[in-house]
Short mmCIF file of C-alpha atoms in Angstrom, two decimals:
data_model
loop_
_atom_site.label_atom_id
_atom_site.label_comp_id
_atom_site.label_asym_id
_atom_site.label_seq_id
_atom_site.Cartn_x
_atom_site.Cartn_y
_atom_site.Cartn_z
CA MET A 11 -24.61 -127.41 139.46
CA SER A 12 -22.80 -127.56 135.75
CA THR A 13 -20.65 -125.27 134.42
CA ALA A 14 -23.26 -125.14 131.72
CA THR A 15 -24.42 -121.21 131.32
CA ALA A 16 -27.38 -119.56 129.39
CA ALA A 17 -25.01 -118.32 127.37
CA ASP A 18 -23.22 -121.66 125.84
CA TRP A 19 -25.87 -123.46 125.22
CA ARG A 20 -25.64 -122.95 120.81
CA ASP A 21 -22.73 -123.79 121.41
CA GLN A 22 -23.07 -127.64 123.20
CA ILE A 23 -26.64 -128.21 120.27
CA PHE A 24 -23.67 -127.18 117.40
CA GLU A 25 -21.34 -129.41 119.04
CA THR A 26 -22.95 -132.11 119.08
CA LEU A 27 -24.59 -131.46 115.11
CA GLU A 28 -20.95 -131.71 114.66
CA ALA A 29 -20.24 -135.22 116.85
CA HIS A 30 -22.90 -136.49 114.82
CA GLU A 31 -21.96 -135.74 112.31
CA ILE A 32 -25.21 -133.13 111.46
CA LYS A 33 -24.45 -132.38 106.90
CA GLN A 34 -27.65 -130.40 106.87
CA VAL A 35 -29.24 -127.11 108.26
CA TYR A 36 -32.21 -126.47 107.75
CA TYR A 37 -34.39 -123.02 109.35
CA VAL A 38 -36.45 -120.33 108.61
CA PRO A 39 -34.54 -117.00 110.19
CA ASP A 40 -35.27 -117.07 114.14
CA ALA A 41 -33.49 -114.94 116.65
CA GLY A 42 -33.71 -118.03 119.19
CA HIS A 43 -31.17 -119.80 117.04
CA SER A 44 -29.09 -116.91 115.44
CA LYS A 45 -26.52 -117.53 116.46
CA LEU A 46 -26.70 -121.63 115.76
CA ILE A 47 -27.78 -120.61 112.72
CA GLU A 48 -24.29 -118.77 112.04
CA LYS A 49 -21.51 -121.11 112.93
CA CYS A 50 -23.90 -123.81 111.14
CA GLN A 51 -23.18 -121.09 108.17
CA THR A 52 -19.16 -121.25 108.56
CA SER A 53 -18.94 -124.70 108.67
CA ASN A 54 -16.85 -126.51 106.71
CA ALA A 55 -18.33 -129.41 107.26
CA MET A 56 -22.48 -128.43 107.69
CA ARG A 57 -24.38 -126.85 104.48
CA ALA A 58 -27.02 -124.29 105.97
CA ILE A 59 -30.09 -124.05 103.79
CA VAL A 60 -32.34 -120.67 104.44
CA MET A 61 -36.31 -122.23 103.45
CA THR A 62 -39.40 -120.50 102.92
CA THR A 63 -41.01 -122.93 104.97
CA GLU A 64 -40.64 -125.40 107.89
CA GLU A 65 -42.19 -128.06 105.92
CA GLU A 66 -39.73 -128.10 103.09
CA ALA A 67 -37.01 -129.00 105.97
CA MET A 68 -39.39 -132.29 105.70
CA GLY A 69 -38.34 -132.94 102.19
CA GLY A 70 -35.29 -131.56 102.88
CA ALA A 71 -34.29 -134.58 105.34
CA LEU A 72 -35.38 -137.33 103.17
CA GLY A 73 -33.44 -136.56 100.63
CA ALA A 74 -30.32 -136.57 103.03
CA TRP A 75 -30.81 -139.45 103.94
CA LEU A 76 -31.30 -141.07 101.17
CA GLY A 77 -28.55 -139.13 100.15
CA GLY A 78 -26.20 -140.90 103.03
CA GLU A 79 -26.19 -137.71 105.21
CA LYS A 80 -27.94 -137.01 108.23
CA SER A 81 -29.64 -133.46 108.40
CA VAL A 82 -31.83 -131.30 111.47
CA ALA A 83 -34.45 -128.59 110.90
CA LEU A 84 -34.24 -125.11 113.13
CA MET A 85 -37.38 -123.74 113.25
CA GLN A 86 -39.76 -121.41 115.84
CA SER A 87 -43.07 -123.93 117.15
CA SER A 88 -45.10 -121.48 115.04
CA GLY A 89 -43.27 -123.22 112.26
CA VAL A 90 -44.36 -126.30 113.77
CA GLY A 91 -47.59 -125.82 112.67
CA ASN A 92 -46.40 -125.30 108.58
CA CYS A 93 -45.10 -128.52 109.19
CA ILE A 94 -47.58 -130.88 110.29
CA ASN A 95 -49.23 -132.69 107.50
CA MET A 96 -45.34 -132.73 105.95
CA LEU A 97 -44.56 -134.88 109.72
CA GLY A 98 -46.25 -137.61 107.94
CA LEU A 99 -43.80 -138.58 105.60
CA SER A 100 -41.55 -139.73 108.23
CA LYS A 101 -43.39 -141.87 110.07
CA THR A 102 -44.86 -143.24 106.71
CA LEU A 103 -41.07 -143.96 105.53
CA ARG A 104 -39.29 -144.31 108.88
CA TYR A 105 -36.19 -142.18 107.87
CA PRO A 106 -35.31 -139.54 110.78
CA MET A 107 -36.45 -136.46 111.45
CA LEU A 108 -34.45 -134.63 114.24
CA MET A 109 -35.97 -131.34 114.97
CA ILE A 110 -34.68 -128.52 116.90
CA VAL A 111 -37.99 -126.01 117.88
CA THR A 112 -37.51 -122.53 119.67
CA MET A 113 -40.96 -122.09 121.55
CA ARG A 114 -43.26 -119.12 121.77
CA GLY A 115 -46.28 -118.58 123.59
CA ASP A 116 -44.49 -120.80 126.19
CA TYR A 117 -43.18 -119.38 129.66
CA GLY A 118 -43.71 -115.29 129.51
CA GLU A 119 -44.74 -114.64 126.37
CA PHE A 120 -46.00 -111.22 125.98
CA ASN A 121 -47.41 -111.71 122.60
CA PRO A 122 -51.35 -113.64 122.99
CA TRP A 123 -51.16 -114.29 119.53
CA GLN A 124 -48.81 -116.70 120.01
CA TYR A 125 -50.30 -118.62 122.34
CA SER A 126 -51.69 -120.85 120.65
CA MET A 127 -49.32 -122.62 118.66
CA GLY A 128 -47.06 -122.52 121.91
CA GLN A 129 -49.29 -124.64 123.62
CA ALA A 130 -49.93 -127.13 121.28
CA THR A 131 -47.20 -127.33 119.29
CA PRO A 132 -45.71 -130.26 122.55
CA LYS A 133 -49.01 -132.89 121.28
CA VAL A 134 -49.55 -132.03 118.61
CA LEU A 135 -46.64 -133.36 117.68
CA GLU A 136 -47.18 -136.36 119.81
CA ALA A 137 -50.40 -136.72 117.72
CA VAL A 138 -48.29 -137.00 114.14
CA GLY A 139 -46.11 -139.86 116.14
CA CYS A 140 -43.09 -137.51 117.05
CA ILE A 141 -41.31 -138.00 120.25
CA VAL A 142 -40.82 -135.11 122.60
CA MET A 143 -38.41 -134.24 124.98
CA SER A 144 -37.66 -130.37 126.55
CA VAL A 145 -35.25 -128.00 127.93
CA ASP A 146 -35.85 -125.02 129.91
CA ARG A 147 -32.99 -125.34 131.45
CA ALA A 148 -28.75 -124.81 129.48
CA GLU A 149 -27.62 -128.31 132.09
CA ASP A 150 -29.74 -129.77 130.01
CA VAL A 151 -29.25 -128.63 126.55
CA ALA A 152 -26.34 -131.23 125.20
CA ALA A 153 -27.16 -134.29 127.08
CA THR A 154 -31.24 -133.47 125.52
CA VAL A 155 -29.58 -133.09 122.19
CA ASN A 156 -27.34 -135.88 122.23
CA ALA A 157 -30.28 -138.04 123.08
CA ALA A 158 -32.60 -136.87 120.76
CA ALA A 159 -29.95 -137.05 117.97
CA ASN A 160 -29.40 -140.72 118.60
CA MET A 161 -33.46 -142.01 118.48
CA ALA A 162 -33.29 -140.00 115.03
CA PHE A 163 -30.51 -141.60 113.98
CA GLU A 164 -30.42 -144.95 114.98
CA GLY A 165 -34.22 -145.75 115.38
CA GLN A 166 -34.63 -143.72 112.19
CA GLN A 167 -37.58 -141.52 114.31
CA ALA A 168 -39.21 -138.19 114.03
CA VAL A 169 -37.66 -136.82 117.03
CA ALA A 170 -38.37 -133.34 118.30
CA VAL A 171 -36.20 -130.80 120.98
CA LEU A 172 -38.25 -127.55 123.06
CA LEU A 173 -35.92 -125.44 123.56
CA ARG A 174 -38.54 -123.94 126.22
CA GLN A 175 -38.63 -119.90 126.64
CA LYS A 176 -37.22 -120.96 130.08
CA LEU A 177 -33.70 -121.84 128.44
CA ILE A 178 -33.98 -119.66 125.51
CA GLY A 179 -35.75 -115.59 127.39
CA ALA A 180 -38.92 -114.54 126.22
CA LYS A 181 -38.72 -112.32 123.92
CA SER A 182 -40.23 -108.97 124.67
CA PHE A 183 -39.53 -106.24 122.27
CA GLY A 184 -38.41 -103.11 124.49
CA LYS A 185 -41.40 -104.22 127.06
CA LYS A 186 -40.78 -104.77 130.60
#
């Protein structure tokens, strides 16, 4: 078994983003990404940019790439539904789009509102030509994010890493 723990997989994502020289981090506030967002906000090498909707990251990533910088979009699976039309931009213009998506409507979800988009997220992303990778074990996070970043930036593809609820834990809001 790897020495990776559930407590440090967010640090591993941050270190992987640093290794790939990601300079712009687009996000909508999300509890699943909160530790990673905080690390990006305090980094001197990255600029964390809060969005009002996830689709803004699609244009931001294009602008970053045209300006010679790499970016990543952090979002929840419900946010994928907000940006699916704009994902066609990455495919059409062949620029890299790296997304790290925390899943809802997945393993252990208590909120039925989250099921539809959570279950549709991989299918919808694949339907618009996005390469989709899923992670549900902490020891696989760094390698998967590294592979996704290579495919996005070397192959100029839209690539999404889905952080499954087996990894991030299902929200309970006090319910057992």
